[in-house]
JSON list of C-alpha atoms in Angstrom, two decimals:
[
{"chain": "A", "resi": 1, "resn": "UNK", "atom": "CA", "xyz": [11.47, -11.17, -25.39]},
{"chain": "A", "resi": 2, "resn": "UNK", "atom": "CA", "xyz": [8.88, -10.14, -23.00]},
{"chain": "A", "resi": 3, "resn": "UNK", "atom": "CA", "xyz": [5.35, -9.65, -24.40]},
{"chain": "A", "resi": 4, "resn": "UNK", "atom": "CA", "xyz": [4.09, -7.01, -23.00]},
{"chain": "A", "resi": 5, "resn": "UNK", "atom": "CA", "xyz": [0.12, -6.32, -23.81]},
{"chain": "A", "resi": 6, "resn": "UNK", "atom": "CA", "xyz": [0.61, -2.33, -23.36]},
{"chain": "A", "resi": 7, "resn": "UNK", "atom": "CA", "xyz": [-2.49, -2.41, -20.61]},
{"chain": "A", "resi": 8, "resn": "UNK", "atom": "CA", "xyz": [-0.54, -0.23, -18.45]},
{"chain": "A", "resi": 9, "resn": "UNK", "atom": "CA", "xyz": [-1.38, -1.91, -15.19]},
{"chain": "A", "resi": 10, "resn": "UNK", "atom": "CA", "xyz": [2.02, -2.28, -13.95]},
{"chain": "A", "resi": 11, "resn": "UNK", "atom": "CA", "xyz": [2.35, 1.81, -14.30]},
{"chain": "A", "resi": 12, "resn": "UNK", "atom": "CA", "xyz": [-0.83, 2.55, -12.20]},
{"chain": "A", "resi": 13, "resn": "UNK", "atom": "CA", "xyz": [0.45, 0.11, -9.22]},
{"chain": "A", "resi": 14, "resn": "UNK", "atom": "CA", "xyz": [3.72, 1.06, -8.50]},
{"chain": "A", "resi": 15, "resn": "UNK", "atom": "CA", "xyz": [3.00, 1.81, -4.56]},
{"chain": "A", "resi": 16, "resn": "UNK", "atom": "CA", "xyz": [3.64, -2.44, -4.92]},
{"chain": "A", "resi": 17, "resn": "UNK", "atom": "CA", "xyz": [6.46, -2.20, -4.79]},
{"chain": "A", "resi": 18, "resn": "UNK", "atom": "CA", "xyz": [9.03, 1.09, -3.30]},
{"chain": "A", "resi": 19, "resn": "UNK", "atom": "CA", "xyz": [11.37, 0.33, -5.75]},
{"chain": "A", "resi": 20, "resn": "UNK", "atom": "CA", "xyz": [8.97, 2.47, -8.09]},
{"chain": "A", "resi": 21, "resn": "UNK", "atom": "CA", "xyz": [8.20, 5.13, -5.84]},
{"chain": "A", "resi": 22, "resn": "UNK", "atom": "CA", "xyz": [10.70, 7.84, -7.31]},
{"chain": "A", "resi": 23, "resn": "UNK", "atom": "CA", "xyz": [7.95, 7.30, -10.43]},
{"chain": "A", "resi": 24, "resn": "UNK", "atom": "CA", "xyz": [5.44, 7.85, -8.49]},
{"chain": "A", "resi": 25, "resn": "UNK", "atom": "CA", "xyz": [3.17, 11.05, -9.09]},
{"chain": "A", "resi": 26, "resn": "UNK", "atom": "CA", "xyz": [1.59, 10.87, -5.63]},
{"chain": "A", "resi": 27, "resn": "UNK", "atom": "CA", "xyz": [-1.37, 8.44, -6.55]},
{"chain": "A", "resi": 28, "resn": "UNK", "atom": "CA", "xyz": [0.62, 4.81, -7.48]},
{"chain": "A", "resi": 29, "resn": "UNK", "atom": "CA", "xyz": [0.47, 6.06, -11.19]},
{"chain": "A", "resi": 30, "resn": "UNK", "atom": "CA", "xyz": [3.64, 6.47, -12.80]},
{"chain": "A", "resi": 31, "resn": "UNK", "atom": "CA", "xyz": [4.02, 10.30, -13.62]},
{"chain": "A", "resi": 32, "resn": "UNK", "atom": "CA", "xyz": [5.12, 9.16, -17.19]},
{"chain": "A", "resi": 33, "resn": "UNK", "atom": "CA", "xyz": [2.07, 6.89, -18.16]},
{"chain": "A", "resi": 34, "resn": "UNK", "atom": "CA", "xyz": [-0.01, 8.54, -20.86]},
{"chain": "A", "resi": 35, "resn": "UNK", "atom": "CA", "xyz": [-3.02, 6.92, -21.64]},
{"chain": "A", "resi": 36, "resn": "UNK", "atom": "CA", "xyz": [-1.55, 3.19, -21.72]},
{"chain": "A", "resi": 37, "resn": "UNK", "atom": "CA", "xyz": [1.90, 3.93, -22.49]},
{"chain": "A", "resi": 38, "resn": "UNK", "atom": "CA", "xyz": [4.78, 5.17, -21.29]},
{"chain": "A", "resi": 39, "resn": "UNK", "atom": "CA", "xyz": [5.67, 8.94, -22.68]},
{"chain": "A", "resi": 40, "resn": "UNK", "atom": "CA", "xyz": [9.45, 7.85, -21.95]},
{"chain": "A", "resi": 41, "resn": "UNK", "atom": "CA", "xyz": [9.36, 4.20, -22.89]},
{"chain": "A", "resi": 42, "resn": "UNK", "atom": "CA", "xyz": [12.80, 4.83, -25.06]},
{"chain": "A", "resi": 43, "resn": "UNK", "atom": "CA", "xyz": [14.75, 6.52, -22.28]},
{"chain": "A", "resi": 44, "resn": "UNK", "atom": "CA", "xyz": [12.25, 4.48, -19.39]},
{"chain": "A", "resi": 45, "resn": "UNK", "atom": "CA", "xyz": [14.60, 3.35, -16.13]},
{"chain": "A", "resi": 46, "resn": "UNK", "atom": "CA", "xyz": [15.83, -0.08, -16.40]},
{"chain": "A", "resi": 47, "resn": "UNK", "atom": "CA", "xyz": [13.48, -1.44, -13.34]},
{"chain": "A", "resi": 48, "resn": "UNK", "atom": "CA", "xyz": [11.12, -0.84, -16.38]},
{"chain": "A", "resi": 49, "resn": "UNK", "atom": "CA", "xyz": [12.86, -3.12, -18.65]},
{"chain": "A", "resi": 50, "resn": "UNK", "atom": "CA", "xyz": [11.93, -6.48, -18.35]},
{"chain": "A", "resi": 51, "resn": "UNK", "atom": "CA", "xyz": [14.34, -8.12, -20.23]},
{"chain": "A", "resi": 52, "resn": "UNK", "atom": "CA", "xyz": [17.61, -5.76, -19.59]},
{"chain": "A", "resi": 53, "resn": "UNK", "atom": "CA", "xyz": [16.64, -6.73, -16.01]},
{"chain": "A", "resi": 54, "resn": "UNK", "atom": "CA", "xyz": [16.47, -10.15, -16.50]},
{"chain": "A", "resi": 55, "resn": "UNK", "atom": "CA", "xyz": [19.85, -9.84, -17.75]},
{"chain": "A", "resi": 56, "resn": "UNK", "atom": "CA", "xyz": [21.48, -7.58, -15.43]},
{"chain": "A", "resi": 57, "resn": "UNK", "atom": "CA", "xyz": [20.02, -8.79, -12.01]},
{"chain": "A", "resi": 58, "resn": "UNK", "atom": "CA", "xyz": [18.15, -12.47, -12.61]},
{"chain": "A", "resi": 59, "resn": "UNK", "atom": "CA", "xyz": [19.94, -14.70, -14.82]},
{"chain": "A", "resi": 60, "resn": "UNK", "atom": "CA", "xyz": [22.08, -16.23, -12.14]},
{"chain": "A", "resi": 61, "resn": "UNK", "atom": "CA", "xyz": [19.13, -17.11, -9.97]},
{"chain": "A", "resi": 62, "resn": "UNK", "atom": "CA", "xyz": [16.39, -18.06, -12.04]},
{"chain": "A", "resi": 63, "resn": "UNK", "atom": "CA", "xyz": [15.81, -19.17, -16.04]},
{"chain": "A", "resi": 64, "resn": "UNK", "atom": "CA", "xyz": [14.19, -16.46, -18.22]},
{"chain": "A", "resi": 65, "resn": "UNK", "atom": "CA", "xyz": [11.38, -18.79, -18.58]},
{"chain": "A", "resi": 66, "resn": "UNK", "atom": "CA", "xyz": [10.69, -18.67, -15.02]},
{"chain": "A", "resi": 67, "resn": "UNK", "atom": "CA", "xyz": [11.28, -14.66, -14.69]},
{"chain": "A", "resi": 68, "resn": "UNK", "atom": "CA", "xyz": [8.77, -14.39, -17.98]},
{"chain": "A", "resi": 69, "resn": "UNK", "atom": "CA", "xyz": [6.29, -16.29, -15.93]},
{"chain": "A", "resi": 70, "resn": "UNK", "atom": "CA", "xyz": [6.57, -14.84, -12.31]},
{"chain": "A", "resi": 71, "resn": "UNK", "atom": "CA", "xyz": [6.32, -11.23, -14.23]},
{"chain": "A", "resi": 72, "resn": "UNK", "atom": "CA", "xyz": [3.49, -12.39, -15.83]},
{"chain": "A", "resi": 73, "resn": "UNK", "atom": "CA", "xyz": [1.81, -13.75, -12.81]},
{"chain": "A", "resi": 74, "resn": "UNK", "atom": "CA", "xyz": [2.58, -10.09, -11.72]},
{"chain": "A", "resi": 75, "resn": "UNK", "atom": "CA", "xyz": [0.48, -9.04, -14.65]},
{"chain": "A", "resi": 76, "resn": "UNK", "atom": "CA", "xyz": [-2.43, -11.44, -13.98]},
{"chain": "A", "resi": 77, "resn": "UNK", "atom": "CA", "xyz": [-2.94, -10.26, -10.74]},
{"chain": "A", "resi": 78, "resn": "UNK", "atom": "CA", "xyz": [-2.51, -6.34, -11.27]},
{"chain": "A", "resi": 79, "resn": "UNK", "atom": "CA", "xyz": [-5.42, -7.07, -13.86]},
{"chain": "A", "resi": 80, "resn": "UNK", "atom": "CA", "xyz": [-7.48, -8.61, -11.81]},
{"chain": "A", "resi": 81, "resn": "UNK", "atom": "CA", "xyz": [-6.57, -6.30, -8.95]},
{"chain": "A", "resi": 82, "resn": "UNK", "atom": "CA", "xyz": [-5.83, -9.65, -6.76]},
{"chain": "A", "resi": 83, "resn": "UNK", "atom": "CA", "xyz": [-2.74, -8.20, -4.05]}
]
């Protein structure tokens, strides 16, 4: 499982990607993010859902352990606001 450290970086960055932008409240925060969390995180898309995506879209061209650390690469460098 994905361990996610709740920072909420990947919500306030979403103009990285325009797979995201639907979220988007106009700013590259996700309209949903409250504080550090997601108000929806139970009903959240699946391009939120590391793991189901991993699943659904990634297992046939990559290992999990290689998705885990490409998305947390991601992480690293929405942190340290490196793009």
């Amino acid at each position: 499982m994905f361990d996610c450290d709740q920072c909420g970086e990947c919500c306030r960055h979403l103009t990285l990607s325009p797979l995201y932008q639907e979220l988007d409240r106009g700013d590259g925060v996700c309209k949903f993010l409250e504080g550090n969390l997601c108000s929806i995180y139970e009903s959240r898309p699946l391009l939120c859902r590391v793991d189901e995506s991993f699943d659904l879209f990634f297992q046939s061209t990559m290992s999990q352990d290689e998705y885990y650390k490409q998305n947390y690469e991601a992480c690293r460098k929405m942190k340290n606001h490196i793009f």
